[in-house]
């Protein structure tokens, strides 16, 4: 079956999703990088405490959350590709799967938050857990917004403009990117 491809006029001044979403992404990524840079700096001043506190994090949960977000990101990219080729069946399937994996991330992260809280690791425990709660909490809120955006796209999938679909996908990929910076900084690098 021959599929008609949507014509897009992409340029440096008009990237996928529009320049505004890319400005938002730039500000958000810079904000997280400043927070992570501050974490790295403070960690260098008190390595023993930070390393000890890091051992209380659940690396398995973080690994699976990485898998969930990357799978969701792959699915939204695939959905955009199918929408661009006017294949609504596979667009809808991959969009739905992307949302499911987004919810999987939120569920598992919430479970991890609850686990840390019940063990007494809160925002005031020490400097490491202040960073943990602020950085992962802020990212969690971004993922909540991202899942809402994906859900809105799903509900309006028959009428949404391609530009708005791309903007939603770009926001979702920003959540992936930020997590790919947070994951090693908080969970892996000692």
XYZ file of C-alpha atoms in Angstrom:
190
model
C 0.000 0.000 0.000
C 1.423 3.370 -0.998
C 1.402 5.943 1.786
C 1.392 9.679 1.133
C 3.972 11.485 3.197
C 3.148 14.772 4.933
C 5.085 17.667 3.437
C 7.125 19.519 6.061
C 9.128 22.704 5.631
C 11.941 22.175 8.101
C 14.831 24.578 8.427
C 17.214 25.808 11.088
C 14.725 28.556 11.918
C 11.796 26.173 11.951
C 12.889 22.859 13.489
C 10.468 19.958 14.126
C 7.745 21.139 16.484
C 8.649 24.804 16.109
C 11.310 27.040 17.609
C 9.394 27.671 20.862
C 9.519 24.037 22.005
C 13.252 23.965 21.314
C 13.749 27.111 23.406
C 11.850 25.414 26.242
C 13.991 22.285 25.862
C 17.186 24.355 25.958
C 16.138 26.152 29.148
C 15.041 22.927 30.833
C 18.195 20.994 29.904
C 20.381 23.895 31.080
C 18.460 24.041 34.364
C 18.984 20.334 34.985
C 22.636 20.553 33.960
C 23.183 23.351 36.492
C 21.554 21.219 39.196
C 23.633 18.186 38.257
C 26.771 20.327 38.069
C 26.063 21.554 41.571
C 25.566 17.945 42.701
C 28.918 16.928 41.200
C 30.675 19.902 42.816
C 29.205 19.234 46.275
C 29.904 15.519 45.890
C 33.579 16.290 45.240
C 33.721 18.120 48.580
C 32.164 15.255 50.586
C 32.673 12.112 48.495
C 32.347 9.605 51.364
C 28.899 10.801 52.460
C 27.579 11.078 48.903
C 28.863 7.607 47.988
C 27.384 6.114 51.154
C 23.996 7.734 50.506
C 24.101 6.686 46.867
C 24.292 3.065 48.006
C 20.750 3.450 49.409
C 19.297 4.087 45.955
C 17.652 1.278 44.030
C 19.762 0.821 40.885
C 17.442 -1.881 39.594
C 14.467 0.497 39.641
C 16.569 3.172 37.928
C 17.666 0.704 35.243
C 14.092 -0.371 34.500
C 12.920 3.231 34.487
C 15.605 3.940 31.901
C 14.322 1.047 29.795
C 10.729 2.315 30.170
C 11.581 5.881 29.112
C 13.790 4.862 26.200
C 11.159 2.404 24.956
C 8.511 5.088 25.245
C 10.760 7.530 23.375
C 11.337 4.985 20.618
C 7.589 4.403 20.360
C 6.714 8.104 20.094
C 9.402 8.577 17.422
C 7.974 5.609 15.546
C 4.450 6.982 15.970
C 5.503 10.331 14.492
C 7.088 8.498 11.577
C 3.881 6.543 10.902
C 1.781 9.710 11.212
C 4.064 11.470 8.740
C 3.401 8.612 6.309
C -0.372 8.825 7.053
C -0.511 5.341 8.558
C -3.020 6.044 11.339
C -3.292 2.445 12.510
C 0.369 2.098 13.476
C 0.537 5.750 14.571
C -2.208 5.011 17.110
C -0.638 1.745 18.288
C 2.821 3.209 18.871
C 1.390 6.340 20.495
C -0.612 4.176 22.907
C 2.417 2.001 23.742
C 4.465 5.155 24.362
C 1.874 6.313 26.901
C 1.843 2.894 28.602
C 5.627 2.972 29.085
C 5.379 6.566 30.343
C 2.897 5.386 32.978
C 5.210 2.466 33.810
C 8.005 4.957 34.536
C 5.710 7.060 36.746
C 4.445 4.021 38.655
C 7.900 2.575 39.343
C 9.379 5.984 40.234
C 6.493 6.645 42.619
C 7.140 3.266 44.234
C 10.818 4.199 44.621
C 9.866 7.573 46.121
C 7.559 5.841 48.592
C 10.309 3.367 49.501
C 12.834 6.152 50.180
C 10.320 8.136 52.190
C 9.361 5.117 54.335
C 13.052 4.479 55.085
C 13.398 8.048 56.347
C 15.314 9.432 53.365
C 13.615 12.763 52.803
C 14.593 16.191 51.545
C 16.162 17.077 54.893
C 18.156 13.865 55.441
C 21.353 15.332 54.006
C 22.689 17.172 50.982
C 22.705 14.074 48.757
C 19.030 13.353 49.365
C 18.190 17.025 48.891
C 19.640 16.695 45.387
C 17.940 13.328 44.882
C 14.482 14.646 45.772
C 14.808 17.958 43.955
C 16.282 16.578 40.730
C 14.215 13.402 40.442
C 11.080 15.140 41.719
C 11.437 17.920 39.145
C 12.035 15.328 36.438
C 9.006 13.332 37.651
C 6.836 16.431 37.189
C 8.180 16.799 33.642
C 7.264 13.182 32.905
C 3.753 13.751 34.324
C 3.349 16.738 31.990
C 4.797 14.677 29.129
C 2.340 11.830 29.693
C -0.522 14.346 29.798
C 0.699 15.811 26.496
C 0.900 12.319 24.960
C -2.605 11.553 26.242
C -3.948 14.787 24.718
C -2.290 13.823 21.440
C -3.908 10.378 21.688
C -7.377 11.798 22.339
C -7.051 14.295 19.466
C -5.042 11.987 17.187
C -7.450 12.351 14.264
C -7.357 16.143 14.240
C -4.012 17.160 15.761
C -1.663 19.068 13.516
C 1.614 17.438 12.609
C 3.469 20.419 14.127
C 1.772 19.908 17.496
C 2.494 16.191 17.358
C 6.163 16.952 16.752
C 6.223 19.478 19.597
C 4.783 16.878 21.980
C 7.335 14.318 20.837
C 10.180 16.809 21.308
C 9.018 17.508 24.871
C 8.882 13.763 25.544
C 12.403 13.276 24.173
C 13.564 16.064 26.487
C 12.332 13.933 29.407
C 14.396 11.039 28.018
C 17.477 13.202 27.643
C 17.268 14.639 31.148
C 16.843 11.155 32.624
C 19.878 9.934 30.669
C 21.889 12.650 32.440
C 20.293 12.121 35.880
C 20.548 8.332 35.878
C 24.356 8.073 35.841
C 24.881 11.214 37.941
C 22.698 9.965 40.801
C 22.773 6.177 40.522
C 25.957 5.040 38.786
C 28.938 7.372 39.054
C 30.705 6.997 42.388
